[in-house]
C-alpha positions as a printed NumPy array, in Angstrom:
array([[  0.   ,   0.   ,   0.   ],
       [  1.316,   3.439,  -0.906],
       [ -0.374,   5.595,   1.705],
       [  0.627,   9.241,   2.021],
       [ -1.031,   9.994,   5.364],
       [ -1.689,   8.243,   8.645],
       [ -5.4  ,   8.735,   8.053],
       [ -5.15 ,   6.832,   4.767],
       [ -3.303,   4.017,   6.523],
       [ -5.9  ,   3.784,   9.286],
       [ -8.783,   3.748,   6.805],
       [ -7.04 ,   1.064,   4.762],
       [ -6.575,  -1.171,   7.809],
       [-10.137,  -0.591,   9.008],
       [-11.439,  -1.435,   5.531],
       [ -9.606,  -4.764,   5.71 ],
       [-11.119,  -5.531,   9.116],
       [-14.636,  -4.701,   7.936],
       [-14.191,  -6.697,   4.729],
       [-13.012,  -9.686,   6.758],
       [-16.373,  -9.633,   8.589],
       [-18.274,  -9.709,   5.306],
       [-16.017, -11.851,   3.127],
       [-13.388, -13.764,   5.071],
       [-11.996, -15.435,   1.946],
       [-11.671, -12.31 ,  -0.194],
       [ -8.535, -12.316,  -2.314],
       [ -7.83 ,  -8.648,  -1.627],
       [ -7.612,  -9.023,   2.146],
       [ -4.199,  -8.369,   3.646],
       [ -2.784, -10.632,   6.339],
       [ -2.476,  -9.558,   9.963],
       [  1.355,  -9.342,   9.762],
       [  1.072,  -7.07 ,   6.702],
       [ -1.345,  -4.753,   8.49 ],
       [  0.76 ,  -4.877,  11.642],
       [  3.774,  -3.778,   9.626],
       [  1.918,  -0.634,   8.509],
       [  0.983,   0.232,  12.085],
       [  4.446,  -0.552,  13.399],
       [  6.045,   1.931,  11.007],
       [  3.599,   4.599,  12.129],
       [  4.159,   3.731,  15.784],
       [  7.915,   4.138,  15.422],
       [  7.426,   7.806,  14.566],
       [  6.737,   8.217,  18.304],
       [  3.869,  10.649,  17.999],
       [  1.783,  10.59 ,  21.197],
       [ -0.911,  12.908,  19.846],
       [ -2.742,  10.429,  17.645],
       [ -6.456,   9.699,  17.56 ],
       [ -8.087,   7.051,  19.776],
       [ -8.936,   5.181,  16.577],
       [ -5.245,   4.683,  15.797],
       [ -4.629,   3.074,  19.185],
       [ -7.787,   1.009,  18.791],
       [ -6.371,  -0.531,  15.619],
       [ -3.062,  -1.197,  17.365],
       [ -4.804,  -2.992,  20.233],
       [ -6.979,  -5.126,  17.973],
       [ -4.173,  -6.205,  15.655],
       [ -1.379,  -6.576,  18.195],
       [ -3.311,  -8.128,  21.067],
       [ -1.17 , -11.135,  22.074],
       [ -2.181, -14.51 ,  20.719],
       [ -0.764, -17.282,  22.839],
       [ -0.856, -19.726,  19.932],
       [  0.862, -17.673,  17.236],
       [  3.816, -15.327,  17.038],
       [  4.002, -12.854,  14.17 ],
       [  7.346, -11.258,  14.947],
       [  5.721,  -7.818,  15.208],
       [  5.47 ,  -6.499,  18.767],
       [  4.47 ,  -3.248,  20.439],
       [  4.193,  -2.204,  24.077],
       [  0.448,  -2.484,  24.593],
       [  0.658,  -1.135,  28.143],
       [  1.973,   2.112,  26.674],
       [ -0.653,   1.935,  23.925],
       [ -3.465,   1.699,  26.489],
       [ -2.053,   4.699,  28.349],
       [ -1.782,   6.789,  25.163],
       [ -5.251,   5.708,  24.097],
       [ -6.884,   6.88 ,  27.316],
       [ -5.06 ,  10.208,  27.137],
       [ -6.142,  10.593,  23.507],
       [ -9.765,   9.788,  24.387],
       [ -9.746,  12.417,  27.136],
       [ -8.406,  15.027,  24.709],
       [-10.737,  14.113,  21.873],
       [-14.045,  12.863,  23.26 ],
       [-14.243,  13.166,  27.056],
       [-15.884,  16.602,  27.155],
       [-18.513,  15.507,  24.624],
       [-19.284,  11.979,  25.79 ],
       [-18.591,  12.436,  29.517],
       [-19.998,   9.36 ,  31.265],
       [-21.925,   7.88 ,  28.371],
       [-21.745,   4.158,  27.768],
       [-19.177,   3.302,  25.102],
       [-20.255,   0.469,  22.846],
       [-17.45 ,  -1.992,  22.104],
       [-16.783,  -2.065,  18.378],
       [-15.259,  -5.542,  18.376],
       [-14.709,  -8.478,  20.711],
       [-11.819, -10.916,  20.75 ],
       [-12.972, -14.213,  19.292],
       [-11.573, -17.712,  18.907],
       [-10.728, -17.44 ,  15.212],
       [ -7.4  , -16.824,  13.564],
       [ -6.12 , -13.825,  11.635],
       [ -8.652, -11.043,  11.204],
       [-11.403, -13.559,  11.98 ],
       [-10.518, -13.402,  15.662],
       [-12.131,  -9.935,  15.681],
       [-15.89 , -10.307,  16.082],
       [-18.216,  -7.351,  15.469],
       [-20.187,  -6.229,  18.497],
       [-23.619,  -6.609,  16.882],
       [-23.418, -10.37 ,  17.386],
       [-22.818, -10.31 ,  21.123],
       [-23.408,  -6.941,  22.763],
       [-26.927,  -7.75 ,  23.956],
       [-25.667, -10.919,  25.634],
       [-22.989,  -9.085,  27.594],
       [-25.097,  -6.642,  29.555],
       [-24.806,  -6.455,  33.335],
       [-27.923,  -8.623,  33.579],
       [-26.119, -11.418,  31.741],
       [-22.749, -11.318,  33.495],
       [-22.645, -15.116,  33.738],
       [-23.497, -15.763,  30.088],
       [-21.321, -18.255,  28.244],
       [-20.814, -16.906,  24.718],
       [-19.766, -19.395,  22.073],
       [-17.261, -17.895,  19.653],
       [-15.636, -15.479,  22.095],
       [-12.263, -16.11 ,  23.691],
       [-12.005, -15.981,  27.47 ],
       [ -8.915, -14.109,  28.643],
       [ -7.018, -15.01 ,  31.786],
       [ -6.579, -12.051,  34.089],
       [ -6.031, -10.826,  37.601],
       [ -7.642,  -8.279,  39.887],
       [ -5.432,  -6.368,  42.288],
       [ -5.832,  -2.96 ,  43.931],
       [ -9.334,  -2.79 ,  42.403],
       [ -7.886,  -2.864,  38.882],
       [ -8.253,  -5.541,  36.202],
       [ -5.251,  -6.818,  34.263],
       [ -5.171,  -9.171,  31.298],
       [ -2.388, -11.737,  31.624],
       [ -0.855, -12.769,  28.299],
       [  2.433, -14.519,  28.899],
       [  4.663, -11.954,  30.576],
       [  2.387,  -9.1  ,  29.558],
       [  0.069,  -7.534,  32.134],
       [ -2.25 ,  -5.115,  30.362],
       [ -4.709,  -3.005,  32.327],
       [ -8.305,  -3.198,  31.091],
       [-11.454,  -1.435,  32.296],
       [-14.226,  -3.528,  33.88 ],
       [-17.567,  -3.341,  32.09 ],
       [-19.269,  -3.864,  35.437],
       [-17.18 ,  -2.236,  38.221],
       [-19.3  ,  -4.011,  40.85 ],
       [-17.731,  -7.305,  39.759],
       [-14.285,  -6.087,  40.887],
       [-14.383,  -6.855,  44.587],
       [-11.554,  -9.302,  45.357],
       [ -7.857,  -9.694,  44.696],
       [ -7.913, -12.897,  42.686],
       [ -7.401, -14.573,  39.344],
       [-10.261, -14.069,  36.895],
       [-11.269, -14.716,  33.324],
       [-13.328, -12.484,  31.039],
       [-14.33 , -11.647,  27.488],
       [-12.442,  -8.763,  25.904],
       [-14.113,  -5.895,  24.084],
       [-12.463,  -2.955,  22.32 ],
       [-13.876,   0.582,  22.683],
       [-12.442,   3.932,  21.611],
       [-11.334,   4.477,  25.21 ],
       [ -9.493,   1.176,  25.575],
       [ -9.908,  -2.561,  26.222],
       [-12.846,  -3.606,  28.42 ],
       [-13.36 ,  -6.785,  30.476],
       [-16.853,  -8.284,  30.13 ],
       [-18.391, -11.13 ,  32.115],
       [-15.645, -11.19 ,  34.76 ],
       [-15.527, -14.562,  36.477],
       [-13.43 , -15.465,  39.503],
       [-11.761, -18.688,  38.447],
       [ -9.564, -19.604,  41.396],
       [-12.387, -21.063,  43.479],
       [-13.703, -23.212,  40.645],
       [-10.174, -24.405,  39.86 ],
       [ -9.614, -25.258,  43.524],
       [-12.866, -27.226,  43.56 ],
       [-11.798, -29.215,  40.491],
       [ -8.452, -30.03 ,  42.108],
       [ -9.891, -30.837,  45.536],
       [-12.487, -33.293,  44.215],
       [-10.343, -34.843,  41.493],
       [-10.748, -38.439,  42.681],
       [-14.545, -38.279,  42.996],
       [-14.953, -36.479,  39.694],
       [-12.822, -39.012,  37.811],
       [-14.682, -41.964,  39.319],
       [-18.257, -40.667,  39.212],
       [-18.72 , -38.449,  36.147],
       [-20.957, -40.167,  33.568],
       [-21.438, -37.609,  30.79 ],
       [-17.756, -37.607,  29.903],
       [-18.169, -37.136,  26.153],
       [-20.371, -34.056,  26.621],
       [-17.737, -32.51 ,  28.88 ],
       [-14.948, -33.29 ,  26.423],
       [-16.945, -31.599,  23.656],
       [-17.434, -28.505,  25.84 ],
       [-13.659, -28.27 ,  26.326],
       [-12.823, -28.951,  22.672],
       [-12.041, -25.281,  21.788],
       [ -9.434, -25.16 ,  24.57 ],
       [ -7.507, -28.344,  23.795],
       [ -5.333, -29.299,  20.855],
       [ -6.296, -31.869,  18.222],
       [ -3.616, -34.22 ,  19.539],
       [ -4.866, -33.924,  23.114],
       [ -8.458, -34.457,  21.996],
       [ -7.529, -37.589,  20.049],
       [ -5.667, -39.009,  23.045],
       [ -8.603, -38.397,  25.373],
       [-11.301, -39.921,  23.159],
       [ -9.081, -42.92 ,  22.377],
       [ -9.18 , -44.021,  26.023],
       [-11.34 , -47.113,  26.487],
       [-13.235, -46.201,  29.682],
       [-14.759, -43.074,  31.162],
       [-12.303, -43.194,  34.062],
       [ -9.348, -43.325,  31.67 ],
       [-10.776, -40.446,  29.646],
       [-11.158, -38.359,  32.79 ],
       [ -7.634, -39.234,  33.961],
       [ -6.254, -38.065,  30.616],
       [ -8.436, -34.965,  30.666],
       [ -7.081, -34.001,  34.08 ],
       [ -3.557, -34.043,  32.688],
       [ -4.696, -31.401,  30.174],
       [ -6.268, -29.284,  32.923],
       [ -2.827, -28.421,  34.259],
       [ -2.642, -25.823,  31.43 ],
       [ -4.201, -23.121,  33.621],
       [ -7.146, -21.633,  35.48 ],
       [ -9.152, -20.838,  32.354],
       [ -9.564, -24.447,  31.251],
       [-10.244, -25.588,  34.825],
       [-12.967, -22.972,  35.113],
       [-14.479, -24.082,  31.816],
       [-14.326, -27.673,  33.06 ],
       [-16.154, -26.657,  36.235],
       [-18.853, -24.839,  34.238],
       [-19.315, -27.955,  32.085],
       [-19.595, -30.11 ,  35.205],
       [-22.31 , -27.801,  36.529],
       [-24.195, -28.146,  33.26 ],
       [-23.816, -31.895,  32.759],
       [-23.331, -33.276,  36.286],
       [-25.146, -30.798,  38.512],
       [-26.314, -33.49 ,  40.934],
       [-22.781, -34.74 ,  41.534],
       [-21.352, -31.242,  41.946],
       [-24.078, -30.247,  44.396],
       [-23.409, -33.436,  46.367],
       [-19.681, -32.643,  46.563],
       [-20.41 , -29.047,  47.614],
       [-22.784, -30.206,  50.373],
       [-20.317, -32.871,  51.496],
       [-17.602, -30.225,  51.741],
       [-19.847, -28.024,  53.897],
       [-20.588, -30.899,  56.298],
       [-16.907, -31.796,  56.552],
       [-15.933, -28.239,  57.47 ],
       [-18.695, -27.785,  60.067]])
């Protein structure tokens, strides 16, 4: 692309993102690394006085993907800081405390397809639906400390704003869906995952021995496990062996343990309630 202005470059990148929503297989779409390269060259000019839209594009295209490395990197903590300052200069006096609609959410797809337009999900992510499980969106591992929310991506700790501030009440590990607004990244559907992960670990023996709807649970976890891991699990001859193998996969982190717990609640609610009640009696 032979752009002469930053505005041209931003419009070109945005056009690619929008086209990817309409026609994912279009031959004129540019790859994420190609679009990142355009933004990286602009970023290196070290101009802090850019529009919020510029930083929005940077966040959406450079948000860390644990599965893929493009070679292009930017300091997203600095980007978030610049973006908030830019929003305050540009829009704060006009929008004040109005609700900012997220333009895109972070999905499970690859390339530009991991950006999902807000029209598909925004109604399901209101404060009244904070516990909603949204198929197609990627849950991000995070942490709450000092009443602030941070996304944890490898060594990166990126501050994000909570969609529902009332959900930020403990210092703990959490997971959430990520939305992108013109003020910065926003955490939706914040869920405290440490307790569910601790439950899964504490009751490992009973869960392995007594879960019956194993295949349903495996299918629920399919988006979070590799093809090789999935094949190994389903190849096991008994439910107990499948659950033993599944537990070895759960060591990957709190997010998958939390998802496992949510699947247990859905498919084995009677067993989970029994284990909860048993735990209460034991501690009394």
